[in-house]
Structures are given as C-alpha cells and as structure tokens.
Amino acid sequence: VASAAGSLVVAFTVRADSRANYPSQMPRIIFIHCDAESNLTVLPLKDARFAFRMNGVPERRMEVLDLAKDTPTIVDLSLATYAQVRWKEYGNEGGYCATFPSFNPNDKPMVYWEKTVDLPTGTRKLEYAVSVDANPWRPGGYGGICFEVFANGIRIRDDEASGQTWSWQTADLSAYAGQTVTLRFQARPGTGYAGGCPVWGPAFLLQGDESRSYSRPKAAAHQLMTLANANPFDASFYFRDMGAGHFDVSVHFEGGEPVYLSNFRIFNAEDRWVGEYENGAILVNPATSTQAFDLARLFPGHVFRRILGSANQDPETNDGSIASARVKIPGMDALFLIKSKHDAPYSGRRMEPGKRPSASMP
C-alpha cells in the first residue's frame, strides 16, 4: 500500500476455525505486521510468545521463548550446546540479539535466519544493519563479531563489527536479479571475541544506487495482534506515524487451520475512537497529533458538558463547562463528557451505523 504521510488503519472482519486438539473455546492468535516495502523482515517477528529453532532450521516454532524479557528461557537442544535470544530496542531501531554457545571462532554458527525471496528484476543490492551488544549472561567484554550473508549457499558478504552503534552493510545481488534466492544471515565470533552479542537489524532489497535510511519513530507500531474464534467480528489496527512511502501489510496466523477474512480495508488516516453511553461519551485520540471531533455530527440531538475535575484530574480541561460543537483533543489523550439534559442540542447528523470515526470523519 502507498501512504502519502501519517498513519495507516487496517480493518477487516475475521473468524477462525479451532485448532486441532485444542478446546473449541480457545481463540487463535493473529498478528498484523506493517513494514517498509522491500524490508525482508528476515528476523522473527517481535512477539511475546515467539520461538525459533537453532542449528539450521530457521523460522519455525518450537519451545516457547519469551523475547519480551531480557533473560529469556534457555533452549537446550543437545544438552551440550545452547543459544539464547532476546529483543532490544537500539535508539529508533529494533534488533534481535543472540548469544554464542562458546568463545571459539571456529564453532559452527548456532543461530541463523534464512529467507527465500523472489528478487524483482533490477534488484541490485541488499542493505542490512548490524550491531554488537553486551552479553548479560557473559559480562566482561565485546570483541569482534563476524556477520555473514549467503545467497543460495554462496557467501556474498563477510563483515566484522565490534561497536554498539548500527553499522549498515551492503551486499551485491545484481547477479541474482529476477531469480528466486535463499538468503541466510548468520554470525560467529570474530577477532578478539570477548563475549559480545550479535544484533541483527532490518534488511532491505534495493533496485538503484540509493541507500535506505531507516529510522522507525518510537511511536510507530511494528506489529499488532488480536484473537479470533468461530464467531466473526470486526477488528481494526492502527499503525501510527508510518510516514510517507510504500508499505507491506501482512497477516500471520497461529496454526494451519483455516482463517477467514472479509471486508478488508486500509485507510491512510489517523485513528479516532468514540464511545457513546447512556449518560455520556468518551472521545479517544490515539494519534500523536491533535485531532478534532465533531460532536454535532456524531451526536445530533445531544449536548455535552465537560466533567468537573478535581485537582488531579486536569481541572483546566475538565472545568464543567458546555463542550463546543467541535472539540480538539491533543495527541495520545482522551476526553470524558456528560450528556446535558437542560441545554439546547447541537444541530447536525448522526454518523451511519457501524462507521468508524477514522474512516468517516474529516
């Protein structure tokens, strides 16, 4: 999808068959992923219950490994060797950090990620980011780490890094343009290795001589999730501050049983939420910029007053006054309103039933 600027709202109706050998009432996990176009997403998606396999079987689930913690569960496959993985934010970037089972540079890499892709005609290069982090389980130093990239089993790039800052590397893919190629990203101890952890960042396919300057705003989502069962329901996902450009939106499902999507929509807009109740309403602005809410259009026939807030409830905003027909709410904020039965109603028309403010409001 193309985004002129701002944010993306993804919405659809979903239902899912139950997983085999699971209770029928247990829902399925669904992930919605949004990233810059041509980002290979070679690393496992950030997910509190994502697990991956070591020793040459990439991108497959096995024992649960909690990447949301700095000290995840140890996965020991052979009783003799193991690797540990964690997720960490590095400035505005995000990376996966993997430890090594030993200090021996000649050891076979214990962790790698592999991705098979159809390279568009004209693809010239692969650009990817690497870094080195301290080892929380093996403190005392960093040293060099060798980052290797293979295409169809042939090593096309071999770089050594030793610092905590991001280092962008480029590998020539012009010989593989228009072909199906399997890319492998792996790391091993390098010169003077002293216990540091390799960190893999984003990787992009580029067709020209341009360089990818990648910086995800901290407020921007990378992956959102929901749950689904046999009862269809409407779900929506807000990817905030994605900026201008082209983006790939992908849907990932837990398990292989059927999942059904319908009424799939994408809006290049800021999201807004409105909740109407018997005696009031709540207006929510999840955007980072100020957004306007047209009360006369949303609630014709009603007028609202602001709540009378205490000293700890922002009394300047919540002053008990009549709310204007059009109110503005700062970014990442909300407003609670009370329906007034004694004031003249606003004029206007009600939104169509089921319409989301993000899709319908100006």
Short mmCIF file of C-alpha atoms in Angstrom, two decimals:
data_model
loop_
_atom_site.label_atom_id
_atom_site.label_comp_id
_atom_site.label_asym_id
_atom_site.label_seq_id
_atom_site.Cartn_x
_atom_site.Cartn_y
_atom_site.Cartn_z
CA VAL A 1 0.00 0.00 0.00
CA ALA A 2 1.08 3.59 -0.64
CA SER A 3 0.97 6.13 2.17
CA ALA A 4 1.08 9.85 1.40
CA ALA A 5 2.03 10.57 5.02
CA GLY A 6 0.87 9.91 8.53
CA SER A 7 -0.63 6.64 9.69
CA LEU A 8 -2.40 3.54 8.42
CA VAL A 9 -5.60 1.98 9.77
CA VAL A 10 -6.15 -1.65 8.75
CA ALA A 11 -9.62 -3.12 9.31
CA PHE A 12 -11.33 -6.39 8.44
CA THR A 13 -13.82 -8.98 9.63
CA VAL A 14 -12.26 -12.22 10.84
CA ARG A 15 -13.26 -15.65 12.08
CA ALA A 16 -11.09 -18.72 12.63
CA ASP A 17 -11.58 -22.47 12.87
CA SER A 18 -10.44 -24.03 16.13
CA ARG A 19 -7.00 -25.61 16.26
CA ALA A 20 -6.85 -29.38 16.22
CA ASN A 21 -6.68 -30.96 19.70
CA TYR A 22 -7.46 -27.62 21.34
CA PRO A 23 -10.68 -26.72 23.21
CA SER A 24 -13.19 -25.16 20.83
CA GLN A 25 -13.44 -22.06 23.03
CA MET A 26 -9.69 -21.35 22.82
CA PRO A 27 -9.08 -18.48 20.35
CA ARG A 28 -6.34 -18.25 17.73
CA ILE A 29 -3.65 -15.54 17.76
CA ILE A 30 -3.49 -13.30 14.68
CA PHE A 31 -0.67 -10.83 14.03
CA ILE A 32 -0.88 -7.85 11.69
CA HIS A 33 2.53 -6.71 10.54
CA CYS A 34 3.34 -3.46 8.73
CA ASP A 35 6.79 -2.55 7.48
CA ALA A 36 8.52 -0.56 4.78
CA GLU A 37 8.26 -2.10 1.33
CA SER A 38 11.21 -4.33 0.42
CA ASN A 39 12.09 -4.90 4.07
CA LEU A 40 12.76 -8.63 4.10
CA THR A 41 11.78 -8.99 7.76
CA VAL A 42 14.43 -11.67 7.92
CA LEU A 43 14.20 -11.83 11.68
CA PRO A 44 11.39 -13.46 13.65
CA LEU A 45 8.51 -11.09 14.27
CA LYS A 46 8.54 -9.47 17.67
CA ASP A 47 6.03 -11.44 19.66
CA ALA A 48 5.90 -12.21 23.36
CA ARG A 49 5.50 -15.90 22.60
CA PHE A 50 7.62 -16.36 19.51
CA ALA A 51 10.08 -19.23 19.37
CA PHE A 52 12.55 -20.21 16.68
CA ARG A 53 14.72 -23.22 16.01
CA MET A 54 18.50 -23.35 16.19
CA ASN A 55 21.04 -25.42 14.24
CA GLY A 56 19.86 -24.82 10.72
CA VAL A 57 16.06 -24.98 10.83
CA PRO A 58 15.05 -21.31 10.67
CA GLU A 59 11.73 -19.52 11.15
CA ARG A 60 9.88 -22.39 12.77
CA ARG A 61 8.19 -22.59 16.14
CA MET A 62 9.37 -24.95 18.84
CA GLU A 63 9.63 -24.46 22.59
CA VAL A 64 8.22 -21.16 23.83
CA LEU A 65 10.89 -18.48 24.18
CA ASP A 66 9.82 -15.17 25.67
CA LEU A 67 11.59 -12.38 23.80
CA ALA A 68 9.82 -9.71 25.82
CA LYS A 69 12.17 -10.35 28.75
CA ASP A 70 15.87 -9.60 28.99
CA THR A 71 16.55 -13.03 30.47
CA PRO A 72 14.51 -15.49 28.37
CA THR A 73 14.19 -19.20 28.83
CA ILE A 74 17.25 -21.20 27.76
CA VAL A 75 16.54 -23.53 24.88
CA ASP A 76 18.89 -26.53 25.09
CA LEU A 77 18.57 -28.87 22.12
CA SER A 78 21.52 -31.18 22.56
CA LEU A 79 22.23 -30.93 26.31
CA ALA A 80 25.70 -29.80 25.30
CA THR A 81 25.10 -26.59 23.37
CA TYR A 82 22.52 -23.87 23.58
CA ALA A 83 21.89 -20.32 22.44
CA GLN A 84 19.89 -17.53 23.98
CA VAL A 85 17.99 -14.77 22.24
CA ARG A 86 16.39 -11.52 23.32
CA TRP A 87 14.78 -8.47 21.77
CA LYS A 88 16.10 -4.99 22.46
CA GLU A 89 15.46 -1.50 21.13
CA TYR A 90 18.51 0.42 19.90
CA GLY A 91 17.58 4.08 19.53
CA ASN A 92 14.82 4.19 16.91
CA GLU A 93 15.88 0.83 15.52
CA GLY A 94 14.92 -2.62 16.69
CA GLY A 95 17.08 -5.70 16.65
CA TYR A 96 17.32 -9.31 17.68
CA CYS A 97 20.30 -10.18 19.83
CA ALA A 98 21.71 -13.72 20.01
CA THR A 99 24.44 -15.08 22.27
CA PHE A 100 27.02 -17.68 21.28
CA PRO A 101 27.50 -21.07 22.92
CA SER A 102 31.27 -20.69 23.15
CA PHE A 103 34.21 -18.35 22.56
CA ASN A 104 35.65 -20.43 19.71
CA PRO A 105 35.61 -18.54 16.37
CA ASN A 106 35.65 -21.85 14.51
CA ASP A 107 32.41 -23.10 16.05
CA LYS A 108 29.53 -23.69 13.69
CA PRO A 109 27.02 -20.82 13.95
CA MET A 110 24.27 -21.86 16.32
CA VAL A 111 21.70 -19.26 15.27
CA TYR A 112 20.80 -18.02 11.82
CA TRP A 113 17.83 -16.67 9.93
CA GLU A 114 17.01 -17.68 6.39
CA LYS A 115 14.55 -16.21 3.91
CA THR A 116 13.64 -17.35 0.38
CA VAL A 117 12.54 -14.43 -1.79
CA ASP A 118 11.70 -13.73 -5.43
CA LEU A 119 14.01 -10.87 -6.35
CA PRO A 120 12.40 -8.31 -8.67
CA THR A 121 14.11 -7.65 -11.98
CA GLY A 122 16.52 -4.80 -11.44
CA THR A 123 17.38 -5.70 -7.85
CA ARG A 124 20.96 -4.58 -7.31
CA LYS A 125 21.75 -4.89 -3.65
CA LEU A 126 20.83 -5.96 -0.17
CA GLU A 127 21.23 -3.42 2.62
CA TYR A 128 21.13 -4.53 6.25
CA ALA A 129 22.07 -3.25 9.69
CA VAL A 130 24.19 -4.96 12.35
CA SER A 131 25.39 -4.06 15.82
CA VAL A 132 27.05 -5.60 18.87
CA ASP A 133 25.68 -5.54 22.39
CA ALA A 134 26.94 -6.57 25.79
CA ASN A 135 26.20 -10.12 26.86
CA PRO A 136 24.05 -10.10 30.02
CA TRP A 137 24.92 -13.74 30.71
CA ARG A 138 28.62 -13.45 29.96
CA PRO A 139 29.80 -9.96 31.04
CA GLY A 140 33.27 -8.64 30.62
CA GLY A 141 33.76 -7.53 27.03
CA TYR A 142 32.67 -7.27 23.42
CA GLY A 143 35.32 -8.06 20.85
CA GLY A 144 34.70 -8.58 17.17
CA ILE A 145 31.76 -10.46 15.67
CA CYS A 146 31.67 -11.65 12.09
CA PHE A 147 28.35 -11.10 10.27
CA GLU A 148 27.89 -13.27 7.17
CA VAL A 149 25.31 -13.22 4.38
CA PHE A 150 24.82 -16.12 1.95
CA ALA A 151 22.84 -16.31 -1.29
CA ASN A 152 21.87 -19.84 -2.33
CA GLY A 153 24.67 -21.18 -0.13
CA ILE A 154 27.34 -18.83 -1.51
CA ARG A 155 28.79 -16.27 0.89
CA ILE A 156 28.34 -12.82 -0.61
CA ARG A 157 29.28 -10.67 2.36
CA ASP A 158 31.51 -11.12 5.42
CA ASP A 159 31.94 -8.14 7.73
CA GLU A 160 33.24 -7.76 11.25
CA ALA A 161 31.73 -5.33 13.74
CA SER A 162 32.58 -4.57 17.35
CA GLY A 163 30.64 -1.46 18.38
CA GLN A 164 27.21 -0.82 19.84
CA THR A 165 26.28 1.65 17.09
CA TRP A 166 24.42 0.48 13.99
CA SER A 167 26.61 -0.38 11.02
CA TRP A 168 24.90 -0.53 7.62
CA GLN A 169 26.32 -3.10 5.20
CA THR A 170 25.64 -3.68 1.51
CA ALA A 171 25.79 -6.95 -0.45
CA ASP A 172 25.72 -7.14 -4.26
CA LEU A 173 22.65 -9.03 -5.56
CA SER A 174 22.79 -7.94 -9.20
CA ALA A 175 23.76 -11.48 -10.31
CA TYR A 176 20.54 -12.82 -8.75
CA ALA A 177 18.07 -10.20 -10.06
CA GLY A 178 14.85 -11.76 -11.31
CA GLN A 179 15.60 -15.08 -9.62
CA THR A 180 14.41 -16.94 -6.56
CA VAL A 181 17.16 -16.82 -3.98
CA THR A 182 17.57 -18.07 -0.42
CA LEU A 183 19.33 -15.53 1.78
CA ARG A 184 20.95 -16.63 5.02
CA PHE A 185 22.02 -14.26 7.80
CA GLN A 186 24.37 -15.73 10.38
CA ALA A 187 27.03 -14.61 12.85
CA ARG A 188 30.05 -16.17 14.56
CA PRO A 189 32.79 -14.99 16.95
CA GLY A 190 35.37 -12.77 15.29
CA THR A 191 38.76 -11.23 16.11
CA GLY A 192 39.32 -10.78 19.83
CA TYR A 193 35.83 -12.01 20.65
CA ALA A 194 35.16 -11.45 24.36
CA GLY A 195 31.52 -12.34 24.86
CA GLY A 196 29.55 -9.71 22.92
CA CYS A 197 26.20 -10.47 21.31
CA PRO A 198 25.47 -10.08 17.58
CA VAL A 199 22.45 -7.89 16.87
CA TRP A 200 20.62 -8.12 13.53
CA GLY A 201 18.55 -5.13 12.44
CA PRO A 202 16.35 -4.54 9.37
CA ALA A 203 17.33 -5.72 5.87
CA PHE A 204 16.13 -4.19 2.58
CA LEU A 205 16.19 -5.06 -1.11
CA LEU A 206 17.13 -2.04 -3.25
CA GLN A 207 16.97 -1.63 -7.02
CA GLY A 208 19.06 1.50 -7.51
CA ASP A 209 22.12 3.15 -6.06
CA GLU A 210 20.10 4.69 -3.24
CA SER A 211 20.72 3.88 0.40
CA ARG A 212 17.97 3.08 2.84
CA SER A 213 17.91 5.49 5.73
CA TYR A 214 15.79 3.54 8.16
CA SER A 215 14.51 5.05 11.36
CA ARG A 216 11.21 3.95 12.81
CA PRO A 217 9.59 6.58 15.03
CA LYS A 218 9.28 5.30 18.56
CA ALA A 219 5.52 5.79 18.43
CA ALA A 220 5.15 3.68 15.30
CA ALA A 221 3.79 0.19 15.69
CA HIS A 222 5.61 -2.67 14.02
CA GLN A 223 3.22 -5.49 14.80
CA LEU A 224 -0.22 -5.67 16.38
CA MET A 225 -2.30 -8.67 17.35
CA THR A 226 -5.82 -9.86 18.02
CA LEU A 227 -7.61 -13.10 18.89
CA ALA A 228 -10.16 -14.89 16.71
CA ASN A 229 -12.54 -17.81 17.08
CA ALA A 230 -15.56 -19.19 15.21
CA ASN A 231 -17.62 -16.03 15.78
CA PRO A 232 -16.88 -13.36 13.15
CA PHE A 233 -16.03 -9.92 14.47
CA ASP A 234 -14.70 -6.61 13.17
CA ALA A 235 -11.08 -5.88 14.04
CA SER A 236 -9.01 -2.78 13.36
CA PHE A 237 -5.32 -1.99 13.77
CA TYR A 238 -3.63 1.39 13.97
CA PHE A 239 -0.07 1.77 12.66
CA ARG A 240 0.87 5.21 13.92
CA ASP A 241 3.27 7.66 12.26
CA MET A 242 4.47 5.38 9.48
CA GLY A 243 5.36 8.36 7.28
CA ALA A 244 5.28 8.60 3.50
CA GLY A 245 6.24 5.69 1.27
CA HIS A 246 5.16 2.20 0.28
CA PHE A 247 4.42 -0.43 2.92
CA ASP A 248 3.77 -4.15 3.02
CA VAL A 249 0.90 -5.21 5.26
CA SER A 250 0.90 -8.90 6.15
CA VAL A 251 -1.32 -11.12 8.29
CA HIS A 252 0.13 -14.05 10.26
CA PHE A 253 -1.97 -16.77 11.89
CA GLU A 254 -1.28 -19.17 14.71
CA GLY A 255 -1.57 -22.72 13.39
CA GLY A 256 -2.52 -24.05 9.96
CA GLU A 257 -6.28 -24.38 10.32
CA PRO A 258 -8.45 -22.11 8.12
CA VAL A 259 -8.89 -18.43 8.92
CA TYR A 260 -11.46 -16.30 7.09
CA LEU A 261 -11.02 -12.61 6.31
CA SER A 262 -13.60 -10.36 4.68
CA ASN A 263 -14.30 -6.65 4.16
CA PHE A 264 -10.58 -5.85 4.21
CA ARG A 265 -9.91 -2.08 4.22
CA ILE A 266 -6.87 0.15 4.65
CA PHE A 267 -7.13 3.88 5.37
CA ASN A 268 -4.28 6.37 5.13
CA ALA A 269 -5.59 8.29 8.14
CA GLU A 270 -5.28 8.92 11.83
CA ASP A 271 -7.46 6.73 14.04
CA ARG A 272 -10.09 8.13 16.39
CA TRP A 273 -12.46 6.36 18.74
CA VAL A 274 -15.87 7.43 20.03
CA GLY A 275 -17.84 5.63 22.71
CA GLU A 276 -21.43 6.70 23.43
CA TYR A 277 -23.13 5.74 26.68
CA GLU A 278 -26.50 6.37 28.29
CA ASN A 279 -25.31 9.45 30.15
CA GLY A 280 -22.14 10.46 28.39
CA ALA A 281 -19.45 9.84 25.82
CA ILE A 282 -15.72 9.21 25.61
CA LEU A 283 -13.53 10.60 22.82
CA VAL A 284 -10.12 8.98 22.32
CA ASN A 285 -7.27 10.28 20.17
CA PRO A 286 -4.51 7.64 19.80
CA ALA A 287 -2.63 9.79 17.25
CA THR A 288 0.40 11.85 18.17
CA SER A 289 -1.13 15.00 16.66
CA THR A 290 -4.18 16.97 17.79
CA GLN A 291 -7.45 15.72 16.27
CA ALA A 292 -10.89 17.35 16.02
CA PHE A 293 -14.17 15.62 16.93
CA ASP A 294 -17.45 16.98 15.53
CA LEU A 295 -19.96 16.44 18.34
CA ALA A 296 -22.81 17.96 16.35
CA ARG A 297 -22.28 15.39 13.62
CA LEU A 298 -21.63 12.46 15.95
CA PHE A 299 -24.44 13.11 18.44
CA PRO A 300 -27.26 15.15 16.87
CA GLY A 301 -29.92 15.99 19.39
CA HIS A 302 -27.49 15.99 22.33
CA VAL A 303 -25.30 18.49 24.07
CA PHE A 304 -22.41 17.65 26.39
CA ARG A 305 -20.70 19.18 29.38
CA ARG A 306 -17.16 18.55 30.49
CA ILE A 307 -16.74 16.74 33.79
CA LEU A 308 -15.78 18.81 36.81
CA GLY A 309 -12.34 17.52 37.61
CA SER A 310 -10.51 17.51 40.91
CA ALA A 311 -7.00 18.87 41.34
CA ASN A 312 -5.59 15.61 39.98
CA GLN A 313 -7.97 15.42 37.00
CA ASP A 314 -6.76 18.33 34.84
CA PRO A 315 -9.26 20.94 36.11
CA GLU A 316 -8.35 23.30 33.27
CA THR A 317 -9.73 20.84 30.71
CA ASN A 318 -12.39 19.36 32.98
CA ASP A 319 -13.98 22.64 34.12
CA GLY A 320 -17.65 21.62 33.95
CA SER A 321 -18.41 23.95 31.01
CA ILE A 322 -20.55 23.14 27.97
CA ALA A 323 -18.42 21.46 25.31
CA SER A 324 -18.38 23.21 21.95
CA ALA A 325 -19.90 21.52 18.93
CA ARG A 326 -16.38 20.74 17.68
CA VAL A 327 -13.69 19.85 20.21
CA LYS A 328 -9.98 19.29 19.72
CA ILE A 329 -8.08 16.65 21.69
CA PRO A 330 -4.27 16.60 21.94
CA GLY A 331 -2.33 13.57 20.78
CA MET A 332 -2.38 10.44 22.95
CA ASP A 333 -5.19 11.87 25.06
CA ALA A 334 -8.92 11.44 25.67
CA LEU A 335 -11.94 13.40 26.87
CA PHE A 336 -14.83 12.26 29.10
CA LEU A 337 -18.13 14.12 28.55
CA ILE A 338 -21.52 14.09 30.30
CA LYS A 339 -24.81 14.40 28.41
CA SER A 340 -26.68 17.51 29.43
CA LYS A 341 -30.49 17.34 29.63
CA HIS A 342 -31.03 21.06 30.13
CA ASP A 343 -29.09 22.68 27.30
CA ALA A 344 -30.12 23.20 23.66
CA PRO A 345 -28.88 20.30 21.47
CA TYR A 346 -26.30 20.65 18.75
CA SER A 347 -27.50 20.58 15.17
CA GLY A 348 -26.09 18.05 12.76
CA ARG A 349 -26.50 14.50 11.54
CA ARG A 350 -25.57 11.18 13.08
CA MET A 351 -22.86 9.01 11.52
CA GLU A 352 -24.03 5.95 9.67
CA PRO A 353 -24.32 2.91 11.97
CA GLY A 354 -21.09 0.95 12.14
CA LYS A 355 -18.94 3.69 10.64
CA ARG A 356 -15.57 4.20 12.29
CA PRO A 357 -14.55 7.80 13.02
CA SER A 358 -11.17 7.10 11.39
CA ALA A 359 -12.89 6.22 8.11
CA SER A 360 -15.72 8.78 8.17
CA MET A 361 -14.66 11.91 10.00
CA PRO A 362 -12.89 14.70 8.10
#
